[in-house]
Tab-separated table of C-alpha atoms and ligand atoms in Angstrom:
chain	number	residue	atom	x	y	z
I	89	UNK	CA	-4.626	1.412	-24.382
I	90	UNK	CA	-6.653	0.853	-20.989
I	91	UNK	CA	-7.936	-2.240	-20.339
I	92	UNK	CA	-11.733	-3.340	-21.080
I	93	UNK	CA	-14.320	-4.034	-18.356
I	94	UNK	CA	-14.435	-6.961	-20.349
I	95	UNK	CA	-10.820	-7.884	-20.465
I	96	UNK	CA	-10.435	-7.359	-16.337
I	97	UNK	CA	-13.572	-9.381	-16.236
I	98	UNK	CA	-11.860	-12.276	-18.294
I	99	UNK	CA	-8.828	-12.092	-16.315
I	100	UNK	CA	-10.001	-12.639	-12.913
I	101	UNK	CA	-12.233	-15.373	-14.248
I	102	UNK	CA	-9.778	-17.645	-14.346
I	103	UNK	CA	-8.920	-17.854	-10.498
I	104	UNK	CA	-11.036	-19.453	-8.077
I	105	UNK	CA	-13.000	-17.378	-5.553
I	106	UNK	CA	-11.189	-16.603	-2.752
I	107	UNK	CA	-13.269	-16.740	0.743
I	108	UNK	CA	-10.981	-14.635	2.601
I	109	UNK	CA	-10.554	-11.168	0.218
I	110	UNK	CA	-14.469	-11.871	-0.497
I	111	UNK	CA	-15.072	-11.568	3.513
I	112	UNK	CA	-13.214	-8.024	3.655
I	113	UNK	CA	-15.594	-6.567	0.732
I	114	UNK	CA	-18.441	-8.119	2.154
I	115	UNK	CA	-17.219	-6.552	5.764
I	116	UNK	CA	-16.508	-3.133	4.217
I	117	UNK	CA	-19.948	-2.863	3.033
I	118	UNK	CA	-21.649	-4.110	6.637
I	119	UNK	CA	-19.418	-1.403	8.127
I	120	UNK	CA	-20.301	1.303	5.979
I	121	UNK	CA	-16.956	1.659	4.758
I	122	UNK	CA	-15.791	3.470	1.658
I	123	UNK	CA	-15.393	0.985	-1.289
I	124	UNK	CA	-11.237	1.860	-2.179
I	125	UNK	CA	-10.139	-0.823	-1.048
I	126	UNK	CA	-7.712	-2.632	-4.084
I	127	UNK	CA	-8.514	-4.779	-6.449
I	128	UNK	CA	-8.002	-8.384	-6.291
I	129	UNK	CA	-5.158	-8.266	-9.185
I	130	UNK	CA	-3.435	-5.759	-7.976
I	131	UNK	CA	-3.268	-7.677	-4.299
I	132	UNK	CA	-2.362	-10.562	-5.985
I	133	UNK	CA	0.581	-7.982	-7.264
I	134	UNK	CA	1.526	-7.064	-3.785
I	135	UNK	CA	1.646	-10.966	-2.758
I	136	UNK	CA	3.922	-11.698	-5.790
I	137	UNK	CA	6.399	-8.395	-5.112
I	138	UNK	CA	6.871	-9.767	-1.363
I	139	UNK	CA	7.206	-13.097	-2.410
I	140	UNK	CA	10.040	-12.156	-5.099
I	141	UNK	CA	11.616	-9.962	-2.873
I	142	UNK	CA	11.837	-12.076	-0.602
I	143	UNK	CA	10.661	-9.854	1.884
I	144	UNK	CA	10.791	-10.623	6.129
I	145	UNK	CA	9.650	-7.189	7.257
I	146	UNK	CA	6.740	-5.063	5.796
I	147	UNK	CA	5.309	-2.126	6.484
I	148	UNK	CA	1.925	-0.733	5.396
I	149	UNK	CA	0.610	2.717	5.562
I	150	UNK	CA	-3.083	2.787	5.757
I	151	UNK	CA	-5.009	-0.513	6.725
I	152	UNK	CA	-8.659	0.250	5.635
I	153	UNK	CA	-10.261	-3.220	6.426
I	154	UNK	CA	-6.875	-5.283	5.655
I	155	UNK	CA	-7.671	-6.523	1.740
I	156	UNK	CA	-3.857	-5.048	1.072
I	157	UNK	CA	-2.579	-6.502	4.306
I	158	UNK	CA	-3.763	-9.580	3.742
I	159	UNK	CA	-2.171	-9.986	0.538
I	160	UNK	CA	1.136	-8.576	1.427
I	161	UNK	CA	1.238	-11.040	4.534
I	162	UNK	CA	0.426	-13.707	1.906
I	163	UNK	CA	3.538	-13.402	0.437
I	164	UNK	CA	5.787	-13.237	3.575
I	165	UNK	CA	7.100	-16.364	4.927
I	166	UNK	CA	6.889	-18.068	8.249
I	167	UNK	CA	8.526	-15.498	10.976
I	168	UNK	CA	7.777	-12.727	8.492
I	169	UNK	CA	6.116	-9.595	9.668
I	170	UNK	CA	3.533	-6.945	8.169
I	171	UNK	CA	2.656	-3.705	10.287
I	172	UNK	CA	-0.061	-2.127	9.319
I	173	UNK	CA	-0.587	1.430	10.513
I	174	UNK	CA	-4.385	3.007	11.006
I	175	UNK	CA	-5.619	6.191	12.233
I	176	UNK	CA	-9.273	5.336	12.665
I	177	UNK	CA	-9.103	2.553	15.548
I	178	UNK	CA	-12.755	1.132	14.267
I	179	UNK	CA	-11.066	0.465	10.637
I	180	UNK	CA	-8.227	-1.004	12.552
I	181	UNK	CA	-10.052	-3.776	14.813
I	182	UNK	CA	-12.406	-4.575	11.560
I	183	UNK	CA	-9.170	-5.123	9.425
I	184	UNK	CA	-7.531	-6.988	12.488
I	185	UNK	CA	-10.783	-9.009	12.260
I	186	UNK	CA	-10.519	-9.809	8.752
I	187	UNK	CA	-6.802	-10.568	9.180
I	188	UNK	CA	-7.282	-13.366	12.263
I	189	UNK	CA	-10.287	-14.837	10.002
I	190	UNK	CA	-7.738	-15.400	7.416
I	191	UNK	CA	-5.259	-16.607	9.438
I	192	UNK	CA	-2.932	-14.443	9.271
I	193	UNK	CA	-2.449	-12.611	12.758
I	194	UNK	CA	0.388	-14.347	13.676
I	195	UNK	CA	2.330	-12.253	10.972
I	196	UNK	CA	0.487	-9.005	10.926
I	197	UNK	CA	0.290	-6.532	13.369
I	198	UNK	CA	-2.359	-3.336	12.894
I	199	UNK	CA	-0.822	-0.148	14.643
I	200	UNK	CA	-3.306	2.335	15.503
I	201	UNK	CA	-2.410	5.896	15.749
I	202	UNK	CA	-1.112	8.838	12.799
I	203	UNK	CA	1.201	7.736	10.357
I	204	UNK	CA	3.644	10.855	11.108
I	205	UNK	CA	3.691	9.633	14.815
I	206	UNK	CA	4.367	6.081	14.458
I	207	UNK	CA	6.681	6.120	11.553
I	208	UNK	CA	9.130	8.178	13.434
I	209	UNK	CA	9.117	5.714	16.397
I	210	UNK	CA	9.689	2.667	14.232
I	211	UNK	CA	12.793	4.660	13.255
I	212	UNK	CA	13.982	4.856	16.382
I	213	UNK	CA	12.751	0.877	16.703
I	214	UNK	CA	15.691	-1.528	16.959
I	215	UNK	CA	16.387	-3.505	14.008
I	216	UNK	CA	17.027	-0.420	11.604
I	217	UNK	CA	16.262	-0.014	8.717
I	218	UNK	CA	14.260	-2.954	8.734
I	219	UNK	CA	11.760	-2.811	5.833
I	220	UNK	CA	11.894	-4.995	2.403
I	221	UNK	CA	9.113	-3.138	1.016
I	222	UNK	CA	6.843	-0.139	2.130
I	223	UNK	CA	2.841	-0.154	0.842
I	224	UNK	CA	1.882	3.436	0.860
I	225	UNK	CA	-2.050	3.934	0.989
I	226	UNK	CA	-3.420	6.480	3.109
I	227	UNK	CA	-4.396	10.180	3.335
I	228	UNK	CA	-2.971	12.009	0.134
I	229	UNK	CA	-1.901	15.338	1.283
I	230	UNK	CA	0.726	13.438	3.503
I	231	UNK	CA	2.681	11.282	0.885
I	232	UNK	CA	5.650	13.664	0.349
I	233	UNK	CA	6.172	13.025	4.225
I	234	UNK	CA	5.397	9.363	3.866
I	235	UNK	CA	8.529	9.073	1.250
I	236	UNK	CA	10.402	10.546	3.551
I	237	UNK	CA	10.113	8.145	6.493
I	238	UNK	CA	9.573	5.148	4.133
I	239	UNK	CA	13.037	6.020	2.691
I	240	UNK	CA	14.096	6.262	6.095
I	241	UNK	CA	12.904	2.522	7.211
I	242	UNK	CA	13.785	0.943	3.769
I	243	UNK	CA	16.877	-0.989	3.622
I	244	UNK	CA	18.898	-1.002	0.131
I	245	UNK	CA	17.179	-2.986	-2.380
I	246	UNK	CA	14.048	-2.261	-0.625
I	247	UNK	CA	10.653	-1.685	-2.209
I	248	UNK	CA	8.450	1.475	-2.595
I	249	UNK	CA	4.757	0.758	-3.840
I	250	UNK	CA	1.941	3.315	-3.156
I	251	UNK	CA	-1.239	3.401	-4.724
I	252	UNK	CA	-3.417	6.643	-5.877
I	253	UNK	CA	-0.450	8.402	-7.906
I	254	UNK	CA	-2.956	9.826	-10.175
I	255	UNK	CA	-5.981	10.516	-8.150
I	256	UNK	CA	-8.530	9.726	-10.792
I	257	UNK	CA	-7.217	12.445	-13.021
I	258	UNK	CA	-6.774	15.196	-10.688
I	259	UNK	CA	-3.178	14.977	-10.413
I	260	UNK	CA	-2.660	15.670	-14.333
I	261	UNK	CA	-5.467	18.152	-14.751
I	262	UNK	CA	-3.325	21.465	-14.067
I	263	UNK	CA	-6.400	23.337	-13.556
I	264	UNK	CA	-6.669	21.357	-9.844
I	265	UNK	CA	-4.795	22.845	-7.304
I	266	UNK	CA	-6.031	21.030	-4.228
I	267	UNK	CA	-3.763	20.622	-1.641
I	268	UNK	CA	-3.728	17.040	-1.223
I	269	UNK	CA	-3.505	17.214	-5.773
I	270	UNK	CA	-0.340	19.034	-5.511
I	271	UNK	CA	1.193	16.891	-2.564
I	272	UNK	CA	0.881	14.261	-4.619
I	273	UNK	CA	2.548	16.341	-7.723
I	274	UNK	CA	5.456	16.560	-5.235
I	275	UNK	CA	5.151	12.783	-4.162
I	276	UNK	CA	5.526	11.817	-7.712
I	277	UNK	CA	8.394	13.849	-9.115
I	278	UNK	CA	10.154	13.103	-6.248
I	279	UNK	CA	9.978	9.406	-6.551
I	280	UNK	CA	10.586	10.421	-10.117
I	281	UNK	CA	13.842	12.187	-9.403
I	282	UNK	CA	15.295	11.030	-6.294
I	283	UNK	CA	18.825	9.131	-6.882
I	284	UNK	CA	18.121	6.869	-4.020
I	285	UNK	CA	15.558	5.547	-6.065
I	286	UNK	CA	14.854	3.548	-9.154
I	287	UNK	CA	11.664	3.522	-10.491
I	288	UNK	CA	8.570	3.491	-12.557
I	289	UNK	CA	4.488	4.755	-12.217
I	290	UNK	CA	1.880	2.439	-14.119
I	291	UNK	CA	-1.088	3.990	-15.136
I	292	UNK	CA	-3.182	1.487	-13.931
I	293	UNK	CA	-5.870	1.190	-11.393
I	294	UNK	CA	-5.259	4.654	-10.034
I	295	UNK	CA	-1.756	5.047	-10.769
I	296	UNK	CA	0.975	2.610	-9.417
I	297	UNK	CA	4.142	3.642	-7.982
I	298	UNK	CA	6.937	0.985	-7.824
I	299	UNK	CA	10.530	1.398	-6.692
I	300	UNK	CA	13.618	0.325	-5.394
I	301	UNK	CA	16.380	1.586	-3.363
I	302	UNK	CA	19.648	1.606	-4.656
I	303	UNK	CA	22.236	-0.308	-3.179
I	304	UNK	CA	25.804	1.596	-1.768
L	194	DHB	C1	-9.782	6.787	-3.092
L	194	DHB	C2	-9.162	5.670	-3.620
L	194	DHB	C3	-8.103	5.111	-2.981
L	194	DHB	O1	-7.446	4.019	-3.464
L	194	DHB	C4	-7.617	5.670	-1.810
L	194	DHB	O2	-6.541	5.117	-1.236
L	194	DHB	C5	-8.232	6.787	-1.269
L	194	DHB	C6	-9.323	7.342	-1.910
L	194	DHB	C7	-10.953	7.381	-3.773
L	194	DHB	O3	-11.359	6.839	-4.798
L	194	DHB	O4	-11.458	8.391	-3.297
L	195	MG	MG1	-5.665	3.668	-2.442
């Protein structure tokens, strides 16, 4: 059973407003930007994963207007370290904006340039593999590709999240063949099926992947 309007409405009641995530949706509006940005339970789910895994080094894929990197930096802890890769450079200074207004920039760095360009060079970066946890949320026709490098910059016991595993519905309606639809049919069995990895995919929100690579 889904949750209610009702029910999500209930749950969120009971924390108090928080200025900072508030000033990202309120900035993604002035800057015409598209409204898929998380919600504020499921970033308080990314602070909580980084937190528990006790995670130094984090890498995002896909900035928007930094809601997400804001709450993984949340959860890092002082010396820790969030890169944030953007391809559109105007998303990238407004979520570096939002970031230094919630005073966070000491921790996060926003990468501008194509995923598929920068991920390679961090694996060729010096320490590596240096990632606790990779937050995958960006273009969905490249996600197979994504896994690939993330599982390339993870360390064991590392953590795999991405966000959009179902695509609102496209992804099980068989009749949908879109390209971007069946890259993320590959994206998903893979994370599914690959030993490296153990995982699981919530149906909520928009489908959540979690998972962890194995150790030795
Ligand atoms: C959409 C939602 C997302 O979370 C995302 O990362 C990209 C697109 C959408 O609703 O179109
Ligand atoms: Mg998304």
């Amino acid at each position: 059973m889904l949750p209610s309007e009702r029910d999500v409405r209930y749950l969120e009641s009971l924390y108090p407003p928080d200025p900072d995530l508030e000033r990202v949706r309120a900035g993604m509006e002035a800057h015409g930007m598209p409204d898929i940005a998380i919600r504020p339970a499921y970033g308080r789910l990314l602070t909580l994963l980084v937190a528990a895994r006790g995670a130094r080094r984090v890498l995002e894929i896909g900035a928007l207007a930094g809601y997400s990197a804001i709450c993984l930096a949340r959860g890092l802890p002082p010396g820790g370290r969030l890169i944030s890769l953007e391809k559109n450079p105007d998303y990238a200074r407004v979520a570096h904006a939002h970031v230094a207004a919630a005073g966070l920039a000491d921790r996060v760095e926003i990468r501008v340039g194509d995923a598929l360009t920068l991920m390679p060079a961090l694996v060729a970066e010096p320490p590596h593999p240096s990632f606790d946890l990779v937050f995958i949320d960006a273009d969905k026709q490249h996600y197979p590709d994504y896994l690939e490098w993330s599982l390339r910059l993870l360390r064991p016991g590392g953590l795999l999240v991405a966000d959009n595993a179902l695509m609102h519905g496209r992804v099980a309606d068989p009749v949908d063949t879109a390209p971007a639809v069946e890259a993320m049919r590959r994206f998903n069995r893979r994370v599914a099926t690959d030993p490296r990895l153990v995982s699981t995919m919530l149906p909520a929100y928009d489908g959540l992947v979690l998972a962890r690579v194995r150790e030795g």
